[in-house]
Amino acid sequence: CEMVKKRERWWVKHLMERAEQTAETYNVDMATKIHNTTYKTAIERNLIPDREALTTRIGSMIKSPNSTWAEKKPEWELPRTYFDG
């Protein structure tokens, strides 16, 4: 029972820290930037002609990431054989 309480306190502390980090990252300026890059905004301003073009762009970003994501890719990418037998 004490271990459960200790784990719960740790988890609450962890969540509070993450909430602080999120609040620092997603301030008003970041929220505005995110809003200005939404699908609806992109379509209304003709930045992306249609949903197919969006899908193509996303696929291209995944297959050929920029240098920042190319460095991070090994951290999150599953091996190609992950789902094999």
mmCIF file of C-alpha atoms in Angstrom:
data_model
loop_
_atom_site.group_PDB
_atom_site.id
_atom_site.type_symbol
_atom_site.label_atom_id
_atom_site.label_comp_id
_atom_site.label_asym_id
_atom_site.label_seq_id
_atom_site.Cartn_x
_atom_site.Cartn_y
_atom_site.Cartn_z
ATOM 1 C CA CYS A 1 0.000 0.000 0.000
ATOM 2 C CA GLU A 2 2.871 2.393 0.813
ATOM 3 C CA MET A 3 4.519 1.543 -2.512
ATOM 4 C CA VAL A 4 1.318 2.414 -4.353
ATOM 5 C CA LYS A 5 1.122 5.778 -2.576
ATOM 6 C CA LYS A 6 4.788 6.450 -3.302
ATOM 7 C CA ARG A 7 4.297 5.579 -6.972
ATOM 8 C CA GLU A 8 1.242 7.828 -7.162
ATOM 9 C CA ARG A 9 3.142 10.745 -5.590
ATOM 10 C CA TRP A 10 5.969 10.223 -8.066
ATOM 11 C CA TRP A 11 3.493 10.082 -10.955
ATOM 12 C CA VAL A 12 1.734 13.295 -9.841
ATOM 13 C CA LYS A 13 5.104 15.032 -9.481
ATOM 14 C CA HIS A 14 6.082 13.833 -12.964
ATOM 15 C CA LEU A 15 2.804 15.084 -14.461
ATOM 16 C CA MET A 16 3.178 18.472 -12.773
ATOM 17 C CA GLU A 17 6.709 18.840 -14.187
ATOM 18 C CA ARG A 18 5.481 17.922 -17.663
ATOM 19 C CA ALA A 19 2.630 20.435 -17.339
ATOM 20 C CA GLU A 20 5.150 23.176 -16.516
ATOM 21 C CA GLN A 21 7.291 22.221 -19.510
ATOM 22 C CA THR A 22 4.236 22.210 -21.758
ATOM 23 C CA ALA A 23 3.143 25.627 -20.501
ATOM 24 C CA GLU A 24 6.617 27.003 -21.261
ATOM 25 C CA THR A 25 6.683 25.470 -24.740
ATOM 26 C CA TYR A 26 3.123 26.195 -25.820
ATOM 27 C CA ASN A 27 2.795 29.842 -24.927
ATOM 28 C CA VAL A 28 0.588 32.323 -26.820
ATOM 29 C CA ASP A 29 3.152 32.780 -29.602
ATOM 30 C CA MET A 30 3.444 29.030 -30.153
ATOM 31 C CA ALA A 31 -0.344 28.617 -30.129
ATOM 32 C CA THR A 32 -0.621 31.325 -32.787
ATOM 33 C CA LYS A 33 2.061 29.627 -34.890
ATOM 34 C CA ILE A 34 0.267 26.269 -34.619
ATOM 35 C CA HIS A 35 -3.046 27.877 -35.526
ATOM 36 C CA ASN A 36 -1.474 29.512 -38.574
ATOM 37 C CA THR A 37 -0.212 26.144 -39.833
ATOM 38 C CA THR A 38 -3.388 24.085 -39.435
ATOM 39 C CA TYR A 39 -4.911 22.180 -42.336
ATOM 40 C CA LYS A 40 -7.878 24.583 -42.515
ATOM 41 C CA THR A 41 -5.575 27.612 -42.680
ATOM 42 C CA ALA A 42 -3.397 25.936 -45.308
ATOM 43 C CA ILE A 43 -6.409 25.152 -47.495
ATOM 44 C CA GLU A 44 -8.025 28.586 -47.062
ATOM 45 C CA ARG A 45 -4.808 30.386 -47.955
ATOM 46 C CA ASN A 46 -4.087 27.959 -50.824
ATOM 47 C CA LEU A 47 -0.843 26.780 -49.240
ATOM 48 C CA ILE A 48 -1.894 23.187 -49.895
ATOM 49 C CA PRO A 49 -4.242 22.616 -52.841
ATOM 50 C CA ASP A 50 -6.059 19.559 -51.455
ATOM 51 C CA ARG A 51 -5.936 16.648 -49.013
ATOM 52 C CA GLU A 52 -4.045 14.454 -51.509
ATOM 53 C CA ALA A 53 -1.245 17.018 -51.709
ATOM 54 C CA LEU A 54 -1.123 17.103 -47.913
ATOM 55 C CA THR A 55 -0.849 13.306 -47.764
ATOM 56 C CA THR A 56 1.934 13.393 -50.351
ATOM 57 C CA ARG A 57 3.832 16.040 -48.378
ATOM 58 C CA ILE A 58 3.528 14.056 -45.156
ATOM 59 C CA GLY A 59 4.769 10.911 -46.908
ATOM 60 C CA SER A 60 7.705 12.823 -48.333
ATOM 61 C CA MET A 61 8.600 14.207 -44.905
ATOM 62 C CA ILE A 62 8.569 10.716 -43.428
ATOM 63 C CA LYS A 63 10.605 9.142 -46.242
ATOM 64 C CA SER A 64 13.031 12.048 -46.608
ATOM 65 C CA PRO A 65 13.174 13.971 -43.324
ATOM 66 C CA ASN A 66 15.125 17.177 -42.942
ATOM 67 C CA SER A 67 18.483 17.009 -41.155
ATOM 68 C CA THR A 68 16.999 17.601 -37.683
ATOM 69 C CA TRP A 69 14.508 14.762 -37.988
ATOM 70 C CA ALA A 70 16.973 12.526 -39.801
ATOM 71 C CA GLU A 71 19.158 12.643 -36.683
ATOM 72 C CA LYS A 72 16.205 11.837 -34.384
ATOM 73 C CA LYS A 73 14.674 9.168 -36.631
ATOM 74 C CA PRO A 74 16.648 6.219 -35.216
ATOM 75 C CA GLU A 75 15.292 7.030 -31.737
ATOM 76 C CA TRP A 76 11.653 6.465 -32.691
ATOM 77 C CA GLU A 77 11.725 4.365 -35.824
ATOM 78 C CA LEU A 78 10.878 0.683 -35.537
ATOM 79 C CA PRO A 79 13.133 -1.788 -37.340
ATOM 80 C CA ARG A 80 11.697 -2.928 -40.668
ATOM 81 C CA THR A 81 11.500 -6.481 -39.332
ATOM 82 C CA TYR A 82 9.588 -5.478 -36.168
ATOM 83 C CA PHE A 83 6.282 -7.029 -37.286
ATOM 84 C CA ASP A 84 7.775 -10.067 -38.998
ATOM 85 C CA GLY A 85 6.965 -13.459 -37.449
#
